[in-house]
Short mmCIF file of C-alpha atoms in Angstrom, two decimals:
data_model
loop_
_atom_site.label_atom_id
_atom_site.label_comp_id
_atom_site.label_asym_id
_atom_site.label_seq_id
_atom_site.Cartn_x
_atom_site.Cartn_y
_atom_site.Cartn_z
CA UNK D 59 -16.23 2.18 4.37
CA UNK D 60 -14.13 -1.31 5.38
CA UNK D 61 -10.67 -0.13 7.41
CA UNK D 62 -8.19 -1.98 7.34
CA UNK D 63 -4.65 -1.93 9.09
CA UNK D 64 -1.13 -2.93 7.49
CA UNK D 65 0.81 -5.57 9.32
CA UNK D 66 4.07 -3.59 8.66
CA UNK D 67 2.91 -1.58 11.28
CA UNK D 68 2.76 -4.67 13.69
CA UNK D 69 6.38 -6.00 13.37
CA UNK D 70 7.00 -7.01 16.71
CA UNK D 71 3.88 -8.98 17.12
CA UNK D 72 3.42 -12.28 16.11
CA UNK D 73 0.88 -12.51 12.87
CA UNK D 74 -1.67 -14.53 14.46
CA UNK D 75 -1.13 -11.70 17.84
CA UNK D 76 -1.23 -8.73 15.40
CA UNK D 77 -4.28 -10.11 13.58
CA UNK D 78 -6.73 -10.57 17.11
CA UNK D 79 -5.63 -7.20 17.96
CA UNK D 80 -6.84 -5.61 14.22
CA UNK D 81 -9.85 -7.27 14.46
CA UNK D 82 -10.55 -6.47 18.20
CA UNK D 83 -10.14 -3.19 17.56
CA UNK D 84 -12.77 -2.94 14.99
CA UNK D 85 -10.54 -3.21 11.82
CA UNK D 86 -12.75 -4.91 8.87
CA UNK D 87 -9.67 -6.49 7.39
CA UNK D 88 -5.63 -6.38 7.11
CA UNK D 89 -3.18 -5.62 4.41
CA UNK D 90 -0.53 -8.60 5.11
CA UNK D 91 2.63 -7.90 4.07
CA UNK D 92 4.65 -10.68 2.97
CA UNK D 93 7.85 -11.04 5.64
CA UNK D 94 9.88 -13.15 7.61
CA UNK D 95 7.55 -13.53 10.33
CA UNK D 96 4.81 -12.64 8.71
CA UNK D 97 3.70 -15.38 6.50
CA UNK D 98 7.43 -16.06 4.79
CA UNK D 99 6.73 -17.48 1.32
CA UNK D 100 9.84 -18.64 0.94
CA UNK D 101 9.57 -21.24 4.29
CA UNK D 102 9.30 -24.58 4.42
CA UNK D 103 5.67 -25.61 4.51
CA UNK D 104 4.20 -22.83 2.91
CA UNK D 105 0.49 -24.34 1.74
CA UNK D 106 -0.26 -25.72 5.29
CA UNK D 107 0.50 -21.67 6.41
CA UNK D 108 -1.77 -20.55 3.92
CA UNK D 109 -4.22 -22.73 5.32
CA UNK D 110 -3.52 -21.72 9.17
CA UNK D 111 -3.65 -18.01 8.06
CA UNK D 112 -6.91 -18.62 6.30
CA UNK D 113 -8.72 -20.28 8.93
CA UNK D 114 -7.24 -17.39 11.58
CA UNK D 115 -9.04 -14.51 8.96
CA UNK D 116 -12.24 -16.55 8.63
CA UNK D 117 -12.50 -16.74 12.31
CA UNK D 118 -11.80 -13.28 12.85
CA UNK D 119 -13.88 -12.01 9.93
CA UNK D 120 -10.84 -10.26 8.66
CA UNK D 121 -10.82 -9.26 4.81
CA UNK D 122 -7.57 -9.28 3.13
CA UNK D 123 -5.25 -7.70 0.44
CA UNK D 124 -1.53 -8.86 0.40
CA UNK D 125 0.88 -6.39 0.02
CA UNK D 126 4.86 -6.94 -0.75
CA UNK D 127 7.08 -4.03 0.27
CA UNK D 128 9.12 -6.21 2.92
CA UNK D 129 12.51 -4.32 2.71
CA UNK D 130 14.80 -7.42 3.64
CA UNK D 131 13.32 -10.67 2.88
CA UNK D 132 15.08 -11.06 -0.66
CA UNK D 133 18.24 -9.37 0.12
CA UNK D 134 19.46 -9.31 3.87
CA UNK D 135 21.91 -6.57 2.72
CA UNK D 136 20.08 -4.19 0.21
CA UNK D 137 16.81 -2.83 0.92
CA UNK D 138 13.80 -4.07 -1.72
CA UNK D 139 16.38 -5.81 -3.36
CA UNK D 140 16.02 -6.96 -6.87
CA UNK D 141 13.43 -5.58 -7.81
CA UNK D 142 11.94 -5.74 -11.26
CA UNK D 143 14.41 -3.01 -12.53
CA UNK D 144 17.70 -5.59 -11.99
CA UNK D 145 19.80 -7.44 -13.80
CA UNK D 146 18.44 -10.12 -12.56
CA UNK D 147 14.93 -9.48 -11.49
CA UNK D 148 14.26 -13.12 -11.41
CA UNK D 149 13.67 -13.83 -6.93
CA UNK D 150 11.41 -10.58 -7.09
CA UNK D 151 9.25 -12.30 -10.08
CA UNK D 152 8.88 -15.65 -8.45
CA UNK D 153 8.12 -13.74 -4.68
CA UNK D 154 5.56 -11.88 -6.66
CA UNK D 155 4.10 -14.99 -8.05
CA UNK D 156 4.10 -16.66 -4.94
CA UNK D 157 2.15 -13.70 -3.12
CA UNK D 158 -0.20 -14.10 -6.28
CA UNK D 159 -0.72 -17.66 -4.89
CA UNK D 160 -1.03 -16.67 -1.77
CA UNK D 161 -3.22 -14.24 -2.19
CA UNK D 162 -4.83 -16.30 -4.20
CA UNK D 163 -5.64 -19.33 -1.95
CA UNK D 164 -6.68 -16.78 0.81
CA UNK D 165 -9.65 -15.10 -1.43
CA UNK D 166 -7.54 -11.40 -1.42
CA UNK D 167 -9.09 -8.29 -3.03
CA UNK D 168 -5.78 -7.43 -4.70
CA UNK D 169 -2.16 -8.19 -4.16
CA UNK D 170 -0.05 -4.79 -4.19
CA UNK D 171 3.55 -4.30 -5.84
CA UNK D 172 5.62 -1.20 -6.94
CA UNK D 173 8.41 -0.81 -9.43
CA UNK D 174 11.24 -0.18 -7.04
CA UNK D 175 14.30 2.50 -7.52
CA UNK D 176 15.97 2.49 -10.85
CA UNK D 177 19.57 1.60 -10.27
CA UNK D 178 22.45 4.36 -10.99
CA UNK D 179 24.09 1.55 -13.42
CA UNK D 180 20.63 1.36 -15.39
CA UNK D 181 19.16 3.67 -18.32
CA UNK D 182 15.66 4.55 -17.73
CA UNK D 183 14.97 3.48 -21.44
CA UNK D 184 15.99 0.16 -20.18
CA UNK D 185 14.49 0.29 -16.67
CA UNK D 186 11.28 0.74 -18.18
CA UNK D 187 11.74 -2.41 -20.41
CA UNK D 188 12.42 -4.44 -17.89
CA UNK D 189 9.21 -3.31 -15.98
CA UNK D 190 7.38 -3.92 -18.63
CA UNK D 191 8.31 -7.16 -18.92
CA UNK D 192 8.36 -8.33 -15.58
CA UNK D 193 4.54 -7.12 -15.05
CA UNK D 194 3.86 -8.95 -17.73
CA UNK D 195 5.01 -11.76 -16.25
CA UNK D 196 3.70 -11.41 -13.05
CA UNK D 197 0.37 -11.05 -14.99
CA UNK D 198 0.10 -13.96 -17.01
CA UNK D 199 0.43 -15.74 -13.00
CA UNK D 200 -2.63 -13.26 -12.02
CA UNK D 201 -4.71 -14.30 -15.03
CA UNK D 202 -4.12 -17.89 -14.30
CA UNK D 203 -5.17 -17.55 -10.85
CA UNK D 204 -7.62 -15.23 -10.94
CA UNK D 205 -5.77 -12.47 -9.09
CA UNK D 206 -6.47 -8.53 -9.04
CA UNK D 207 -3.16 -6.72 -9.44
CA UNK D 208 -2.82 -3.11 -7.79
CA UNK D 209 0.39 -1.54 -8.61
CA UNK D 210 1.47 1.26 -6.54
CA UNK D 211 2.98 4.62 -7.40
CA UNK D 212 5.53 5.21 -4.98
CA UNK D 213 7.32 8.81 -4.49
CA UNK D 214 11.10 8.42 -5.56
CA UNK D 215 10.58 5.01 -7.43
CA UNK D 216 10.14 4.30 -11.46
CA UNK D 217 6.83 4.48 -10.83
CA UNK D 218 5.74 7.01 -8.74
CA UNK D 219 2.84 8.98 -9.84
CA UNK D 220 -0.52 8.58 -11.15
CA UNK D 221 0.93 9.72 -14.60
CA UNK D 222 3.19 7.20 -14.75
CA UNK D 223 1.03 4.23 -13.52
CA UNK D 224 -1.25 5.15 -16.34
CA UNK D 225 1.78 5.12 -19.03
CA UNK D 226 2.82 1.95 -17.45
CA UNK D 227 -0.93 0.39 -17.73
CA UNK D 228 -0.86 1.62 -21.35
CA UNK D 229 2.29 -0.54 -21.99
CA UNK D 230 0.67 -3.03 -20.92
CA UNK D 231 -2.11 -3.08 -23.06
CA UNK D 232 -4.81 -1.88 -20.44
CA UNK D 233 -5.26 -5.19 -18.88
CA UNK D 234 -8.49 -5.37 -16.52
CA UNK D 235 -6.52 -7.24 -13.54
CA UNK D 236 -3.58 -3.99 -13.34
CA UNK D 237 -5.59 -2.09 -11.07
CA UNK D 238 -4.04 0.62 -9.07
CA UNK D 239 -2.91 1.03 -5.32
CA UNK D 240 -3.55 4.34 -4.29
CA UNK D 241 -1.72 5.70 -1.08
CA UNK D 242 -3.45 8.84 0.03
CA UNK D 243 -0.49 10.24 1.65
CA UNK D 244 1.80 9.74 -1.34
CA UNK D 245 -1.34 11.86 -3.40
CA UNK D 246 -0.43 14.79 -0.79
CA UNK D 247 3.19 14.25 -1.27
CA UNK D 248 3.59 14.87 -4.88
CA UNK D 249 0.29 14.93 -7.16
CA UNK D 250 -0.43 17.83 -8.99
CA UNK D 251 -3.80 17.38 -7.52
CA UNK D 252 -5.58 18.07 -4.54
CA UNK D 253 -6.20 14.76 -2.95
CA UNK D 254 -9.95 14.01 -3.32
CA UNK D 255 -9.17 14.79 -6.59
CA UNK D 256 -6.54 12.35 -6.91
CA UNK D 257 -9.13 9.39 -5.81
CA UNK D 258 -11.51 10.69 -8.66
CA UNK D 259 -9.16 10.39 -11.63
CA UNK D 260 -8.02 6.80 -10.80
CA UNK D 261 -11.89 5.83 -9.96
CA UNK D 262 -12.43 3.44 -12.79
CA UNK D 263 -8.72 1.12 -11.87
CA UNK D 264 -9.04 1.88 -7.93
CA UNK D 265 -8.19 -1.83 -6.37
CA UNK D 266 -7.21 -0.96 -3.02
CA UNK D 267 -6.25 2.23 -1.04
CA UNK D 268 -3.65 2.82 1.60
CA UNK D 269 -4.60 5.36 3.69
CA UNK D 270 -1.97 7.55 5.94
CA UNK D 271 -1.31 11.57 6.71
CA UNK D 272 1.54 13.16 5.04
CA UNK D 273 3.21 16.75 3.70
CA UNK D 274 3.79 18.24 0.46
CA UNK D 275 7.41 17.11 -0.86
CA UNK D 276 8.47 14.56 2.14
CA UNK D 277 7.70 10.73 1.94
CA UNK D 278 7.19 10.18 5.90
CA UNK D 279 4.13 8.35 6.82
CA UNK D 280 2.62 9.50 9.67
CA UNK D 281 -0.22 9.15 12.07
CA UNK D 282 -3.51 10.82 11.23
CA UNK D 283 -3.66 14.36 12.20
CA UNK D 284 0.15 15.20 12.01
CA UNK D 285 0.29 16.04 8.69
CA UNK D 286 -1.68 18.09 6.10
CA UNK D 287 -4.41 16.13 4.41
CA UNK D 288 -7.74 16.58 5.18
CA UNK D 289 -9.62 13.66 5.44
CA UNK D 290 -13.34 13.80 5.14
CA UNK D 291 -12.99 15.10 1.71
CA UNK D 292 -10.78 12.06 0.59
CA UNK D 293 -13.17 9.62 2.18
CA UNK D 294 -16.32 11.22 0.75
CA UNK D 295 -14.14 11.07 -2.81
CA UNK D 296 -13.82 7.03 -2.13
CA UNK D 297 -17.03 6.78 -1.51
CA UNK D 298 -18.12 8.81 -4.65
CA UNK D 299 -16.09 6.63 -6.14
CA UNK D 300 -17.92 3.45 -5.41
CA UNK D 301 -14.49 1.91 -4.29
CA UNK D 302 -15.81 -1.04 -1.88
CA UNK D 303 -11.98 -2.39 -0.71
CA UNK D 304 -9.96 -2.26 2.07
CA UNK D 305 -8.95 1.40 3.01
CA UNK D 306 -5.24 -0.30 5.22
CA UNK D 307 -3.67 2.16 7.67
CA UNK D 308 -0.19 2.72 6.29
CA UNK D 309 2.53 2.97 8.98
CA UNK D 310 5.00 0.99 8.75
CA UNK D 311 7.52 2.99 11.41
CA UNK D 312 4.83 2.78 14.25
CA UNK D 313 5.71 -0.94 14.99
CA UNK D 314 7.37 -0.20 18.87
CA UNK D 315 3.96 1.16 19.56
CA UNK D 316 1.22 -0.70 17.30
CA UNK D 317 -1.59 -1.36 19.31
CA UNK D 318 -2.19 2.41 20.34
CA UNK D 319 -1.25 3.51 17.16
CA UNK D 320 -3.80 1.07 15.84
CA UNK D 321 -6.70 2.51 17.86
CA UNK D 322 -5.74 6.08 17.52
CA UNK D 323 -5.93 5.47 13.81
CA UNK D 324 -9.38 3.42 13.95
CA UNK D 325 -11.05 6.40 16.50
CA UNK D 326 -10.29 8.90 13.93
CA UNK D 327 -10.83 7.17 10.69
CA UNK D 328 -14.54 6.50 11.69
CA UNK D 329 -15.13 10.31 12.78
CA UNK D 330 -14.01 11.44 9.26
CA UNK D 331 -16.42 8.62 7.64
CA UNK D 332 -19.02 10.00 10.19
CA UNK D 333 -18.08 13.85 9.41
CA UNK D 334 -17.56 12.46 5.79
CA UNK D 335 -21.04 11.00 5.56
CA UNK D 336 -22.47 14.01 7.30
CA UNK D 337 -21.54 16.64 5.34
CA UNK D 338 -20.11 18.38 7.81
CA UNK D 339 -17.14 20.93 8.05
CA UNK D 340 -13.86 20.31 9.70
CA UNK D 341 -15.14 23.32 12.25
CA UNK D 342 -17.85 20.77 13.69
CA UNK D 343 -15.29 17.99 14.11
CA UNK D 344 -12.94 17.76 17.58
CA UNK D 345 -10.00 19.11 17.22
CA UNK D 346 -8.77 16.39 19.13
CA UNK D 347 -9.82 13.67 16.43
CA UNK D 348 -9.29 15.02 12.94
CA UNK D 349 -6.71 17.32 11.22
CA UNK D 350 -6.39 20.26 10.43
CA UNK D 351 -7.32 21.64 6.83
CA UNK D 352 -4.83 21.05 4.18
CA UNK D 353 -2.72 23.49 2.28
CA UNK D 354 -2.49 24.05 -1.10
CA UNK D 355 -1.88 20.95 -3.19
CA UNK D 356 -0.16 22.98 -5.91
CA UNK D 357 2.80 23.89 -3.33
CA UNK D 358 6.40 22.11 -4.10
CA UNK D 359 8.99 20.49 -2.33
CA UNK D 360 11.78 18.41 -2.95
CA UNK D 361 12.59 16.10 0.79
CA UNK D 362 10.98 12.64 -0.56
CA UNK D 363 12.78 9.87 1.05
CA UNK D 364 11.61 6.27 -0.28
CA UNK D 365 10.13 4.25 2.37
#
């Protein structure tokens, strides 16, 4: 199993600061999100940062996926803003095909991207068209360039299920490069499924996996153990699986404390894989490093928030 951490949980730090401390904590690779300080694609000088960035991974044997939920950097006003659902979607298309360059020059397993919130001024009929057609777009730049895609149901957005990934990969005409980004906490939030579950029914499109605790019906991503999911079950499904990516530590409110965050989340991660790998029950694992058991998965509730 290669861990990974997300570099929206390193905010305050410096990229080239926040990568040494990923990889000197053990972390196999990072899931860069594109941001202001954080490998801006829209500053001056972009290729010879690509380069800098590359060399840094390389010489910290980082792997890589590039991820693109900054919530400011097209719109200093409006969160995510435009997104693909806007009138005019057209500085979210070319950021997306600039993080497909990006990720392409830096040998990335995927490059991540969501549908965003449908506006209150916007039919869903049309919403959807628009997706359509902006994925589309963004495709024909992945084909060129070689580029895995993993789109990412997100809880409260267009997209936000497994369901609807799979009706939005259908519109597309099934293309082998849409794979899927599957958040583990988000399955917990609002599949109908239990969570290993949830891993096994996107097996075949599985591109890269965010991994994070959560509870039924609320969209808060939080540190491992202070939620419901039970982890040696999911990782055991991924590994059924045969999924060989990054599995990125998702927090991306844990930035005024990242370092110990980061290690918390690395200590426990590899006792699940051990437990995981083991067989074991959650009754032979310290209390002190892995959850407890997870509830139902068929409960409801209704308190998402969109992060």
């Amino acid at each position: 199993m290669r861990f990974g951490y997300g570099t929206n949980g390193f905010a305050n730090h410096r990229l080239d600061d926040a990568l040494a401390v990923i990889a000197d904590l053990g972390y196999d690779g990072v899931a860069l999100t594109l941001d202001h300080d954080h490998l801006d694609p829209f500053a001056p000088g972009l290729t010879r940062r690509i380069a800098a960035v590359g060399r840094r991974l390389d010489a910290l044997g980082l792997g890589l996926v590039i991820e693109t939920g900054a919530r400011y950097l097209l719109d200093a006003w409006h969160k995510h803003a435009p997104t693909l659902l806007h009138d005019d979607p057209t500085r979210r298309i070319e950021f997306l095909r600039r993080a497909v360059r990006i990720g392409a020059d830096l040998g990335a397993d995927a490059v991540s991207f969501w549908a965003g919130v449908r506006p209150a001024t916007v039919s869903p009929q049309c919403a959807w068209d628009r997706l359509v057609a902006g994925c589309a777009s963004v495709l024909d730049a992945a084909d060129s360039a070689g580029v895995t895609l993993g789109f990412e149901p997100e809880p409260g957005m267009l997209v936000e299920s497994i369901t609807d990934w799979r009706r939005l990969h259908a519109a597309l005409g099934a293309p082998a490069r849409f794979g899927i980004t599957l958040d583990i906490g988000h399955c917990r939030c609002l599949e109908p499924w239990p969570v290993p579950q949830c891993v096994a029914e996107v097996a075949d499109h599985l591109v890269n996996v965010q991994i994070d605790d959560m509870r039924r019906g609320v969209h808060e991503h939080l540190e491992f153990g202070t939620g419901e999911i039970d982890f040696p079950p999911v990782l055991a499904a991924l590994a059924e699986a045969g999924y060989r990516g990054l599995v990125a530590v998702e927090l991306p409110r844990d930035s005024h404390a990242a370092p110990a965050v980061a290690a918390r989340s690395i200590d426990f991660l590899r006792a699940a894989a051990a437990t995981a790998s083991a067989g074991r029950t959650d009754d032979e694992v310290p209390a002190d490093v892995l959850c407890s058991a997870s509830t139902d998965a068929t409960e409801t509730g209704t308190n998402r928030r969109v992060e």
